[in-house]
XYZ file of C-alpha atoms in Angstrom:
742
model
C 0.064 -0.089 0.037
C 1.301 3.443 -0.927
C 2.172 5.699 2.076
C 1.980 9.352 2.149
C 4.528 11.522 0.378
C 4.843 15.088 -0.645
C 1.948 16.683 -2.906
C 3.930 17.059 -6.077
C 1.589 17.728 -9.063
C 0.816 21.151 -10.297
C -2.380 22.930 -9.673
C -4.898 22.784 -12.430
C -7.425 25.713 -12.507
C -10.729 25.705 -14.240
C -12.369 28.745 -15.934
C -15.925 29.652 -15.643
C -17.608 30.345 -19.023
C -21.025 31.828 -19.204
C -22.990 30.340 -22.025
C -26.861 30.200 -22.128
C -27.418 33.871 -21.741
C -25.881 35.543 -24.811
C -26.986 38.774 -23.439
C -26.474 41.839 -25.586
C -27.739 45.326 -26.184
C -29.685 45.793 -29.388
C -27.454 47.323 -31.996
C -28.627 49.881 -34.585
C -31.555 48.751 -36.894
C -29.961 48.221 -40.275
C -32.396 45.838 -41.827
C -35.348 46.666 -44.008
C -38.635 46.114 -42.259
C -42.118 46.105 -43.630
C -44.143 49.256 -43.066
C -47.839 48.795 -42.458
C -50.721 51.233 -42.572
C -51.283 51.877 -38.926
C -54.969 52.808 -39.364
C -55.377 49.425 -41.072
C -53.497 47.692 -38.131
C -55.841 49.180 -35.609
C -58.808 48.164 -37.617
C -57.707 44.621 -37.999
C -56.882 44.503 -34.172
C -60.343 45.885 -33.419
C -62.114 43.318 -35.437
C -59.888 40.381 -34.345
C -61.498 37.476 -32.502
C -61.172 37.643 -28.831
C -61.330 35.179 -26.038
C -64.063 35.678 -23.440
C -61.641 37.542 -21.323
C -60.405 39.785 -24.150
C -57.244 38.207 -25.299
C -56.494 37.841 -29.098
C -55.519 34.204 -29.199
C -53.898 34.547 -32.399
C -53.070 37.448 -34.744
C -51.580 35.359 -37.617
C -54.553 35.796 -40.169
C -54.523 39.619 -39.702
C -50.807 39.897 -39.735
C -50.721 37.989 -43.040
C -53.467 40.000 -44.481
C -51.238 42.987 -43.650
C -48.358 41.519 -45.536
C -50.684 40.969 -48.590
C -51.938 44.340 -48.693
C -48.408 45.958 -48.105
C -46.853 43.598 -50.782
C -49.516 42.880 -53.518
C -47.258 40.300 -55.264
C -47.487 38.145 -52.189
C -49.358 34.984 -53.382
C -53.070 34.705 -52.440
C -54.542 31.794 -50.446
C -55.725 30.246 -53.765
C -52.292 30.423 -55.253
C -50.725 28.808 -52.222
C -53.322 26.090 -52.023
C -52.917 25.283 -55.697
C -49.206 24.856 -55.077
C -49.355 22.812 -51.760
C -52.076 20.611 -53.090
C -49.910 19.509 -55.975
C -46.923 18.842 -53.719
C -49.069 16.778 -51.372
C -50.171 14.668 -54.385
C -46.698 14.154 -55.595
C -45.829 12.876 -52.052
C -48.752 10.548 -52.180
C -47.859 9.239 -55.524
C -44.291 8.707 -54.661
C -45.293 6.970 -51.380
C -43.286 9.529 -49.545
C -45.904 10.490 -46.943
C -45.295 7.609 -44.787
C -43.870 7.878 -41.261
C -40.687 9.785 -41.575
C -37.497 9.853 -39.356
C -37.719 12.702 -37.014
C -36.935 16.059 -38.634
C -34.852 18.382 -36.431
C -35.682 22.152 -36.489
C -33.028 24.346 -35.056
C -34.420 27.073 -32.974
C -33.130 30.418 -31.582
C -35.258 32.081 -29.006
C -34.864 35.900 -28.883
C -35.801 37.036 -25.322
C -36.538 40.776 -25.692
C -36.400 42.823 -22.539
C -35.855 46.204 -21.094
C -32.904 45.710 -18.893
C -34.772 43.322 -16.552
C -32.829 41.057 -14.319
C -32.481 37.422 -15.574
C -35.744 35.532 -14.612
C -37.758 38.672 -13.980
C -40.249 40.594 -16.295
C -39.778 39.865 -19.864
C -36.282 38.572 -19.410
C -37.638 35.063 -18.675
C -35.499 32.266 -17.211
C -33.738 29.448 -19.099
C -36.092 27.084 -17.313
C -39.050 28.772 -18.931
C -37.485 28.736 -22.433
C -36.520 25.090 -21.983
C -40.017 24.187 -20.847
C -41.311 25.474 -24.063
C -38.980 23.571 -26.267
C -40.068 20.304 -24.107
C -43.609 21.136 -24.874
C -43.118 21.712 -28.577
C -41.232 18.395 -28.764
C -44.062 16.462 -27.018
C -46.819 18.263 -29.094
C -45.111 17.729 -32.358
C -44.152 14.016 -31.692
C -47.576 13.090 -30.138
C -45.849 12.184 -26.800
C -47.664 14.876 -24.880
C -49.402 13.327 -21.760
C -52.840 14.455 -22.926
C -52.701 13.002 -26.471
C -54.512 9.901 -24.849
C -57.543 12.319 -24.464
C -58.330 12.455 -28.215
C -61.967 11.289 -28.434
C -62.380 7.768 -30.069
C -64.042 9.528 -33.145
C -60.746 11.223 -34.022
C -58.161 8.619 -32.826
C -57.791 7.095 -36.405
C -56.619 10.438 -37.852
C -54.609 11.862 -34.831
C -50.958 11.820 -35.731
C -47.224 12.579 -34.820
C -45.687 15.266 -36.944
C -42.382 13.483 -36.544
C -40.726 16.963 -35.744
C -38.335 17.809 -32.965
C -37.086 21.218 -32.022
C -33.449 21.834 -30.807
C -31.859 25.022 -29.541
C -29.076 26.079 -31.629
C -25.615 25.236 -30.362
C -23.812 28.074 -32.342
C -24.615 31.475 -33.447
C -24.422 32.849 -36.960
C -20.617 33.663 -36.391
C -19.925 29.999 -35.504
C -19.491 30.693 -31.675
C -20.899 28.453 -29.041
C -24.467 29.362 -28.226
C -27.244 28.072 -25.997
C -29.864 29.082 -28.497
C -31.164 31.606 -26.126
C -30.363 35.038 -27.433
C -31.195 37.680 -24.721
C -31.353 41.220 -26.016
C -31.835 44.299 -23.930
C -33.793 46.281 -26.413
C -34.553 49.283 -24.237
C -38.222 49.032 -24.913
C -40.822 48.114 -22.390
C -43.530 46.846 -24.732
C -43.982 46.463 -28.502
C -46.761 47.554 -30.788
C -46.933 46.262 -34.408
C -44.466 48.516 -36.083
C -41.960 48.230 -33.126
C -42.348 44.480 -33.176
C -41.479 44.203 -36.896
C -38.411 46.507 -36.593
C -37.215 44.666 -33.629
C -37.591 41.236 -35.392
C -35.623 42.552 -38.561
C -32.878 43.956 -36.194
C -32.350 40.782 -34.222
C -33.160 38.002 -36.665
C -30.704 35.182 -37.302
C -30.429 33.761 -40.665
C -33.997 32.191 -41.265
C -32.722 29.728 -43.656
C -30.634 28.131 -40.891
C -32.445 29.116 -37.737
C -36.228 29.019 -36.947
C -36.515 32.424 -35.189
C -38.900 32.743 -32.055
C -39.161 36.197 -30.480
C -40.545 36.420 -26.905
C -41.514 39.886 -25.757
C -44.233 41.898 -24.090
C -46.905 43.095 -26.479
C -48.482 46.495 -26.080
C -49.885 49.502 -27.865
C -51.989 48.301 -30.903
C -51.033 44.627 -30.019
C -52.194 44.808 -26.550
C -53.952 41.572 -25.553
C -52.251 39.590 -28.354
C -50.838 36.039 -27.438
C -48.790 35.448 -30.508
C -48.576 35.558 -34.342
C -46.716 33.840 -37.181
C -45.465 34.447 -40.739
C -47.104 31.920 -43.221
C -44.587 30.115 -45.471
C -43.919 30.797 -49.090
C -44.204 28.509 -52.131
C -41.683 30.319 -54.149
C -37.755 30.877 -53.861
C -37.903 34.675 -54.067
C -36.193 36.323 -51.053
C -36.399 39.698 -49.358
C -39.306 42.133 -49.109
C -40.777 40.993 -52.629
C -41.065 37.389 -51.443
C -44.631 36.057 -51.399
C -43.969 34.636 -48.095
C -42.970 37.952 -46.549
C -39.771 39.434 -45.567
C -37.015 37.043 -44.540
C -35.902 38.941 -41.707
C -39.268 38.945 -39.981
C -39.908 35.215 -40.575
C -40.855 33.071 -37.514
C -43.204 33.543 -34.560
C -43.563 36.199 -32.027
C -45.111 35.146 -28.609
C -46.069 36.949 -25.475
C -43.485 36.347 -22.592
C -46.401 35.300 -20.511
C -47.788 32.672 -22.883
C -44.428 30.919 -23.656
C -43.584 27.604 -21.977
C -45.076 25.986 -18.973
C -43.338 27.398 -16.046
C -42.045 30.847 -14.711
C -44.015 33.885 -15.802
C -46.871 31.950 -17.824
C -50.496 32.907 -17.306
C -53.395 30.484 -17.018
C -55.216 29.388 -18.960
C -52.502 29.657 -21.698
C -49.752 28.048 -19.660
C -49.046 24.736 -21.466
C -46.902 25.980 -24.246
C -49.796 25.614 -26.841
C -49.638 29.259 -28.246
C -46.221 28.446 -29.667
C -47.542 25.071 -30.809
C -50.368 26.860 -32.703
C -48.316 29.602 -34.062
C -45.586 27.059 -35.475
C -48.379 25.244 -36.973
C -49.116 28.284 -39.060
C -45.294 28.722 -39.872
C -45.469 25.137 -41.265
C -48.539 25.627 -43.300
C -51.620 25.157 -41.238
C -54.494 27.229 -41.104
C -57.329 27.694 -38.425
C -59.506 24.656 -38.171
C -62.714 26.395 -38.811
C -61.732 28.085 -42.224
C -58.893 30.322 -43.397
C -61.002 33.438 -44.274
C -61.566 34.014 -40.547
C -65.314 34.238 -40.820
C -66.112 30.669 -40.063
C -69.176 29.093 -41.318
C -69.966 25.467 -42.459
C -68.431 26.108 -46.054
C -65.215 27.620 -44.888
C -62.166 25.315 -45.324
C -58.888 24.775 -43.668
C -57.888 22.656 -46.698
C -57.331 19.523 -44.495
C -59.842 16.561 -45.391
C -59.644 14.832 -41.917
C -60.649 17.844 -39.780
C -64.450 18.278 -39.860
C -65.818 21.570 -40.889
C -67.004 23.506 -37.870
C -69.128 26.748 -37.528
C -66.442 28.856 -35.796
C -63.773 28.826 -33.281
C -64.061 27.332 -29.829
C -62.958 28.830 -26.447
C -62.489 27.594 -22.891
C -62.812 23.739 -22.493
C -65.868 22.254 -24.346
C -66.834 18.614 -23.942
C -66.944 16.127 -26.719
C -69.176 16.062 -28.734
C -69.597 19.884 -29.047
C -71.153 19.655 -32.648
C -71.707 22.298 -35.253
C -72.312 21.919 -39.136
C -73.830 18.546 -38.492
C -70.309 17.176 -37.984
C -70.854 14.810 -35.102
C -68.589 16.972 -33.024
C -65.958 19.749 -33.465
C -62.441 18.784 -33.267
C -61.938 21.704 -30.651
C -58.926 19.651 -29.122
C -56.945 20.359 -32.362
C -53.901 22.657 -31.819
C -55.275 24.938 -34.532
C -58.479 25.861 -32.681
C -58.702 28.570 -29.824
C -59.465 26.589 -26.776
C -57.503 26.848 -23.466
C -54.046 25.324 -23.654
C -55.138 22.426 -21.260
C -57.900 21.165 -23.842
C -55.911 21.280 -27.100
C -53.726 18.146 -27.683
C -53.666 16.853 -31.254
C -52.637 17.238 -34.946
C -53.989 14.991 -37.709
C -52.555 12.970 -40.582
C -53.889 15.525 -42.920
C -52.150 18.331 -41.163
C -49.071 16.313 -41.273
C -49.252 16.101 -44.961
C -49.361 19.803 -45.191
C -46.456 20.185 -42.917
C -44.413 17.608 -44.867
C -45.105 19.507 -47.987
C -43.837 22.785 -46.571
C -40.776 21.301 -44.845
C -39.793 19.504 -48.118
C -40.432 22.366 -50.625
C -40.968 25.807 -49.009
C -38.028 28.221 -48.857
C -36.678 28.963 -45.481
C -38.420 25.670 -44.288
C -36.754 23.122 -46.256
C -33.265 24.402 -45.656
C -33.794 24.119 -41.798
C -33.729 20.270 -42.266
C -30.047 20.367 -43.474
C -29.004 23.075 -41.154
C -26.174 22.007 -38.827
C -26.377 24.760 -36.158
C -27.948 22.239 -33.647
C -25.053 19.825 -33.944
C -27.391 16.930 -34.608
C -25.370 14.361 -36.246
C -26.027 10.921 -37.863
C -25.866 7.645 -35.994
C -22.923 7.573 -33.660
C -21.534 4.495 -31.777
C -20.218 5.318 -28.256
C -19.914 3.731 -24.920
C -18.312 4.031 -21.573
C -16.707 1.594 -19.095
C -16.566 1.791 -15.317
C -13.808 1.378 -14.143
C -11.269 1.356 -17.011
C -8.261 0.342 -14.760
C -8.643 -2.926 -12.917
C -6.575 -5.669 -11.457
C -6.626 -9.313 -12.803
C -9.988 -10.994 -12.246
C -11.625 -7.571 -11.914
C -14.814 -6.626 -13.906
C -15.890 -3.778 -15.909
C -19.506 -2.492 -16.519
C -20.122 -1.077 -19.964
C -22.863 1.388 -20.678
C -24.060 2.117 -24.205
C -23.949 5.973 -25.137
C -24.884 5.688 -28.856
C -27.146 8.083 -30.628
C -29.154 8.311 -33.807
C -31.751 10.631 -35.222
C -33.594 7.507 -35.985
C -34.271 4.361 -33.637
C -31.347 2.319 -32.623
C -31.863 -1.206 -33.606
C -28.920 -3.452 -32.825
C -25.831 -3.462 -30.581
C -22.881 -5.783 -31.150
C -19.995 -5.780 -28.633
C -16.400 -7.220 -28.808
C -14.308 -7.397 -25.674
C -10.720 -8.384 -26.429
C -9.317 -10.279 -23.390
C -12.693 -10.264 -21.553
C -15.130 -12.807 -20.550
C -17.493 -13.082 -22.322
C -15.623 -11.831 -25.358
C -18.701 -10.631 -27.321
C -22.286 -9.779 -26.686
C -25.297 -8.879 -28.684
C -27.738 -6.321 -27.057
C -27.687 -2.777 -25.623
C -26.689 -3.777 -22.109
C -23.841 -6.482 -21.759
C -23.155 -8.239 -18.520
C -20.142 -7.281 -16.386
C -16.939 -8.234 -18.310
C -14.213 -10.057 -16.461
C -10.551 -9.785 -17.300
C -8.148 -12.443 -15.905
C -4.906 -11.577 -17.500
C -2.834 -8.373 -17.228
C -2.510 -6.171 -20.158
C -4.336 -3.504 -22.297
C -7.521 -4.268 -24.276
C -9.491 -2.940 -27.111
C -13.326 -2.664 -26.782
C -15.609 -2.396 -30.050
C -19.204 -1.558 -30.409
C -21.166 -1.575 -33.644
C -24.641 -0.107 -33.748
C -27.365 0.005 -36.387
C -30.785 1.936 -36.670
C -34.035 1.357 -38.453
C -33.070 3.779 -41.199
C -30.170 1.609 -42.531
C -27.541 3.645 -40.382
C -24.513 1.835 -38.944
C -21.395 2.948 -37.038
C -18.661 1.337 -35.232
C -16.599 2.637 -32.301
C -13.271 1.025 -31.242
C -11.495 2.385 -28.052
C -7.980 1.157 -28.412
C -6.288 -0.097 -25.168
C -9.320 1.223 -23.448
C -9.154 -1.332 -20.617
C -5.969 -1.532 -18.404
C -5.563 -4.785 -16.343
C -2.848 -4.644 -13.717
C -1.241 -7.672 -12.010
C -3.225 -8.837 -8.975
C -2.327 -6.766 -5.846
C -1.392 -3.608 -7.852
C -2.954 -0.364 -6.504
C -4.856 1.492 -9.223
C -5.708 4.693 -7.601
C -3.096 7.388 -8.806
C -4.907 10.566 -9.607
C -5.400 12.153 -13.169
C -5.248 15.829 -13.505
C -8.779 17.580 -14.029
C -10.258 21.009 -13.342
C -13.621 21.454 -11.824
C -16.357 24.209 -11.275
C -18.168 24.601 -8.110
C -22.040 25.143 -8.444
C -23.765 23.771 -5.510
C -23.220 25.481 -2.275
C -24.154 28.899 -0.991
C -21.127 30.306 0.639
C -19.739 33.712 1.542
C -17.466 35.668 3.749
C -17.144 35.019 7.365
C -14.503 36.765 9.559
C -12.881 38.233 6.467
C -12.100 41.756 7.541
C -8.805 43.657 7.474
C -7.126 44.361 10.859
C -8.785 47.127 12.821
C -6.304 49.784 13.883
C -6.932 48.900 17.503
C -5.836 45.303 16.830
C -2.227 45.465 15.442
C -0.134 48.064 14.055
C 1.144 48.304 11.430
C -1.837 46.977 9.459
C -1.440 43.343 8.256
C -3.210 41.292 5.480
C -5.113 38.177 6.594
C -5.060 34.454 5.977
C -8.474 33.009 7.274
C -10.050 35.971 9.274
C -9.644 39.292 11.041
C -6.001 39.195 12.186
C -6.980 40.484 15.597
C -6.570 36.823 16.301
C -3.405 36.605 14.350
C -4.668 33.522 12.306
C -2.104 31.902 10.137
C -3.852 28.581 9.283
C -7.093 27.259 8.176
C -8.400 23.693 7.704
C -11.615 21.718 7.347
C -11.981 18.402 9.031
C -12.938 15.271 6.872
C -14.120 12.003 8.411
C -11.863 9.085 7.519
C -13.345 6.673 5.218
C -13.504 2.793 5.611
C -10.138 0.914 5.390
C -8.551 0.230 1.977
C -8.935 3.901 0.787
C -6.384 6.288 -0.607
C -6.532 9.947 -1.071
C -5.744 10.828 -4.562
C -7.035 14.391 -5.153
C -8.247 17.282 -3.157
C -10.359 20.199 -4.358
C -10.587 23.707 -2.923
C -12.662 26.712 -3.497
C -11.183 30.094 -2.619
C -13.164 33.366 -2.136
C -10.186 35.766 -1.880
C -6.629 35.658 -3.046
C -4.309 38.605 -3.395
C -0.702 39.632 -2.803
C 2.747 37.817 -3.277
C 3.319 36.233 0.115
C 4.204 32.694 0.487
C 1.715 30.038 1.700
C 1.145 26.209 1.534
C -1.759 24.053 0.625
C -1.645 21.212 3.163
C -3.203 17.879 4.352
C -2.977 16.926 7.929
C -3.525 13.912 9.843
C -6.024 14.549 12.901
C -3.614 13.364 15.395
C -2.994 16.768 17.078
C -3.935 17.770 20.610
C -7.832 17.361 20.863
C -8.071 15.818 17.401
C -6.588 19.062 15.881
C -4.598 19.060 12.697
C -1.249 17.381 13.485
C 1.173 15.429 11.092
C 1.543 17.059 7.800
C 0.780 14.371 5.127
C 1.340 16.524 1.923
C 2.015 20.040 1.070
C 2.430 22.166 -1.916
C 4.026 25.818 -1.890
C 1.749 28.589 -3.364
C 1.503 32.348 -3.275
C -1.482 34.252 -1.610
C -2.447 35.790 -4.859
C -2.187 32.742 -7.048
C -6.088 32.052 -7.517
C -7.084 35.690 -8.133
C -8.260 34.873 -11.505
C -10.061 31.698 -10.543
C -11.972 32.569 -7.517
C -15.226 30.693 -6.669
C -14.110 27.718 -8.731
C -12.884 24.427 -7.950
C -9.042 24.183 -7.829
C -7.896 20.657 -8.360
C -4.840 19.374 -6.608
C -3.737 15.809 -7.561
C -1.751 13.742 -5.191
C 0.779 11.403 -6.534
C 1.564 8.961 -4.948
C -1.566 8.686 -3.258
C -2.041 9.074 0.528
C -2.880 5.867 2.425
C -5.902 6.871 4.713
C -5.389 4.028 7.203
C -4.299 6.610 9.513
C -3.762 6.849 13.330
C -6.839 9.181 13.731
C -10.513 9.072 12.939
C -10.316 12.298 10.846
C -7.902 14.166 8.512
C -7.866 17.928 7.409
C -7.573 19.800 4.236
C -6.541 23.295 4.349
C -3.543 25.755 4.037
C -1.362 27.903 6.250
C 0.762 31.007 6.056
C 4.420 30.753 7.470
C 4.885 34.325 8.381
C 2.662 37.291 9.475
C 0.995 38.348 6.174
C 1.674 41.735 4.822
C -1.020 44.496 4.440
C -2.837 43.354 1.179
C -1.982 39.628 1.399
C -5.094 37.512 1.598
C -6.046 33.848 0.842
C -9.451 32.932 2.027
C -11.253 29.704 1.538
C -15.081 29.718 1.097
C -17.437 28.898 3.956
C -20.838 27.382 3.677
C -23.353 26.661 6.440
C -22.677 23.348 8.370
C -25.025 20.511 8.260
C -24.029 18.371 11.023
C -21.823 20.675 13.218
C -18.759 22.911 12.561
C -15.851 21.326 10.587
C -13.655 24.530 10.467
C -10.455 24.994 12.573
C -8.148 28.117 12.594
C -4.542 28.203 13.671
C -4.007 31.261 16.084
C -0.657 32.673 16.786
C 0.331 31.737 20.259
C -2.387 29.165 21.062
C -2.331 26.864 18.050
C -5.317 25.079 16.360
C -8.775 25.911 17.519
C -12.266 24.455 16.650
C -14.362 27.438 15.694
C -17.300 25.986 17.335
C -15.690 27.571 20.334
C -16.946 30.834 19.057
C -20.342 29.468 18.061
C -19.446 29.076 14.472
C -21.331 26.100 12.591
C -19.687 26.233 9.030
C -17.826 23.879 6.615
C -15.098 24.760 4.244
C -15.376 24.381 0.689
C -13.145 21.398 0.013
C -13.707 17.900 -1.454
C -11.502 14.885 -0.935
C -11.300 12.334 -3.895
C -10.522 8.946 -2.591
C -9.974 5.604 -4.275
C -10.508 1.998 -3.271
C -7.027 0.446 -3.723
C -8.478 -2.827 -4.606
C -11.267 -1.943 -7.121
C -9.656 1.364 -8.377
C -13.238 2.907 -8.002
C -13.112 6.552 -6.971
C -15.596 8.376 -4.839
C -15.518 11.645 -2.877
C -15.723 12.875 0.737
C -17.461 16.070 1.303
C -20.561 17.995 2.780
C -22.121 18.339 -0.608
C -25.854 18.910 -0.220
C -26.859 18.553 -3.962
C -25.488 17.116 -7.186
C -22.500 18.664 -8.976
C -21.674 17.989 -12.618
C -18.405 19.286 -13.801
C -16.443 20.697 -15.583
C -19.173 22.878 -17.057
C -18.753 23.782 -19.975
C -17.031 20.479 -20.665
C -14.912 19.363 -23.598
C -16.070 15.774 -23.239
C -15.535 14.142 -19.938
C -18.095 14.956 -17.269
C -17.791 13.913 -13.662
C -21.035 13.749 -11.501
C -20.564 14.172 -7.684
C -23.566 12.755 -5.745
C -24.569 13.543 -2.250
C -24.982 9.787 -1.644
C -24.171 6.443 -3.087
C -26.390 4.398 -5.624
C -27.678 6.311 -8.373
C -28.874 5.902 -12.082
C -27.568 8.681 -14.322
C -28.712 9.408 -17.910
C -27.744 12.199 -20.392
C -30.306 13.617 -22.948
C -29.774 16.109 -25.651
C -32.077 19.105 -26.430
C -34.484 16.974 -28.484
C -34.864 14.505 -25.735
C -32.730 11.644 -27.032
C -30.724 9.745 -24.554
C -27.151 9.803 -25.442
C -25.435 8.262 -22.288
C -26.576 6.372 -19.365
C -24.873 4.589 -16.368
C -25.278 3.483 -12.841
C -23.025 3.535 -9.779
C -22.946 2.341 -6.311
C -20.247 5.083 -5.662
C -21.124 8.796 -5.221
C -18.701 9.743 -8.087
C -19.387 8.893 -11.839
C -17.642 9.910 -15.028
C -19.525 10.162 -18.398
C -17.879 10.484 -21.718
C -19.669 12.871 -23.964
C -16.718 13.292 -26.349
C -18.413 11.830 -29.316
C -21.531 13.943 -29.115
C -21.914 17.279 -31.007
C -21.549 20.583 -29.028
C -24.559 21.831 -27.423
C -26.677 21.792 -24.240
C -27.318 18.628 -22.487
C -29.195 17.506 -19.339
C -27.842 15.110 -16.869
C -30.725 13.268 -15.173
C -29.768 11.561 -11.821
C -32.206 9.321 -10.162
C -31.394 8.299 -6.512
C -33.548 7.057 -3.682
C -36.671 7.875 -5.618
C -35.751 11.376 -6.447
C -34.951 12.854 -9.870
C -32.533 15.801 -10.250
C -31.713 17.430 -13.517
C -28.447 19.380 -14.343
C -27.837 21.471 -17.383
C -24.365 21.182 -18.971
C -22.663 22.618 -21.969
C -20.505 20.600 -24.291
C -18.015 22.786 -26.131
C -15.207 20.975 -27.806
């Protein structure tokens, strides 16, 4: 067993990057925008259909009427319907209207606000945006939980649109993006003219991004929930296009009708305003008839939606019949009922969407856009652990992905028993002979896709009795604990003159050491890495990071087990982040005491301006923090009524199995580094968990389980973008967002 030696490895610092906000101040408006007759706008607003409480559920018909009146060469309803009917017939003749592989639509959500704090007013939270993407993906794939409420009379025509929406992972300049574009526009609310100008000024290339604007409507658009720009049947571009200006193409939604959480307002709080408006963008008309007047002869040009007298509001009960139709299809997403009561599209509506997505400019090109990073079938897997001793076992987890459905998995384990396996989840693979071994996985999907991943010398098998716990260097971010300053004040003049800096607190106490106590794990463990978070760091004075045995008087820090020299200002650029300190060789934790300590000290009285201060968070089971006071030595700060814990983590390793885990006072889950270039480590507050990773369109790209509280996931074969790590433990499900940026 390796015994304690000096802490030799260099310090590795992580850098916090802020993605997901893309906050910016709106620049000058340099794009041409449509100019509507404002009297005509007001007239259409005044005559628009309204809900019983006065809301304009949808302003799309009126908006596209304004476009037609402003640009007379914009195609008429008759011209568009002649075009799309031919395209639908061609698809039927070519038998191409069968179930399709899921189409991915890359989305940018422009959150337009007036300098509001994140998560307040119109500057809605990331969670609210993501809840809308989730709602869209459910509604357009018929996986929404209320899809089962479709009445029996309509179940034969209810259908999935085979469409998924993914937030863009890069901006128009090729920089990493979360797909959420926050713009401080300096305007509190937007009428019709201001909305169109804003859209043109902030639009991302509509041939590669589906633009959604989230804002506060006001003025002549007061009470509007949302509106959309109808698609075009021609390839013309710019203001003369019969589909409207390219730089205003997309949907605009009121901020309090977008998503399912946060600022949303009932009864329009299920994300269905966006579903309805995007339906328009993909060629669907209101279910009671395009001309807006309703009547039993009005037509939405879809054969499997029954004609109905007019729009429906509230939550009708089936059958709610008009036009002798046996019941209105009020639950269709293209009616006007409350969000909770609309839940289906039809096969006929799907045929229209298919025709638009295959043929319409600025729609068809979205399907080949790569700004979401969605890739073809990719084979990938992880093994835990990857370094073992002879007769040890490795658990392999499939992490493959495909835009279609994965169909087969064929594994080859060189040197392992069994040496091959067919299926997604192989049994534990045992290796009996020392050496390094390749692992290969070949996968196929139901769209004739295939891919093979071979990881060369992936499994290392050491001779029996070898310790496998040496640390590997990594950097980490700290996200879970609320911590802040305690006792961090410069000397008062009454304490000591001349003034001095401080190490861990007000130097009236002349502190020159600081440590946080860790409970010793079970036998057979080695300490391979420690992680600090520093809150203050300045100056050029000398200090040392240290690990002590708890064999001092009264259980205080005693024997120094490892040390590394630093300067007090070494971490000034990396405050409030994990600082990883690998230990090699590892420290045998079969110590003489029940506890050990992680901390640092200062060898001499610090000069004025020299500071190095570790973070503190509220204790959960009694104080763990000790201070070293000049003249009196180490003191448990519970003496002063303090109940705190230091922001440190100990990474330990089982010297038989090689499995790593952590010792800390973490109260929640940490996933790091974030952003990551591929390898993500998940620290759990307890053992035993199942972990999965899903991408923005809900596909699972990795999964694993662990009996430890530390788990590594490999996302290096996935495209850049936002992912969600879902951890299930003891009946609780926790989700963490992480950004992959290679």
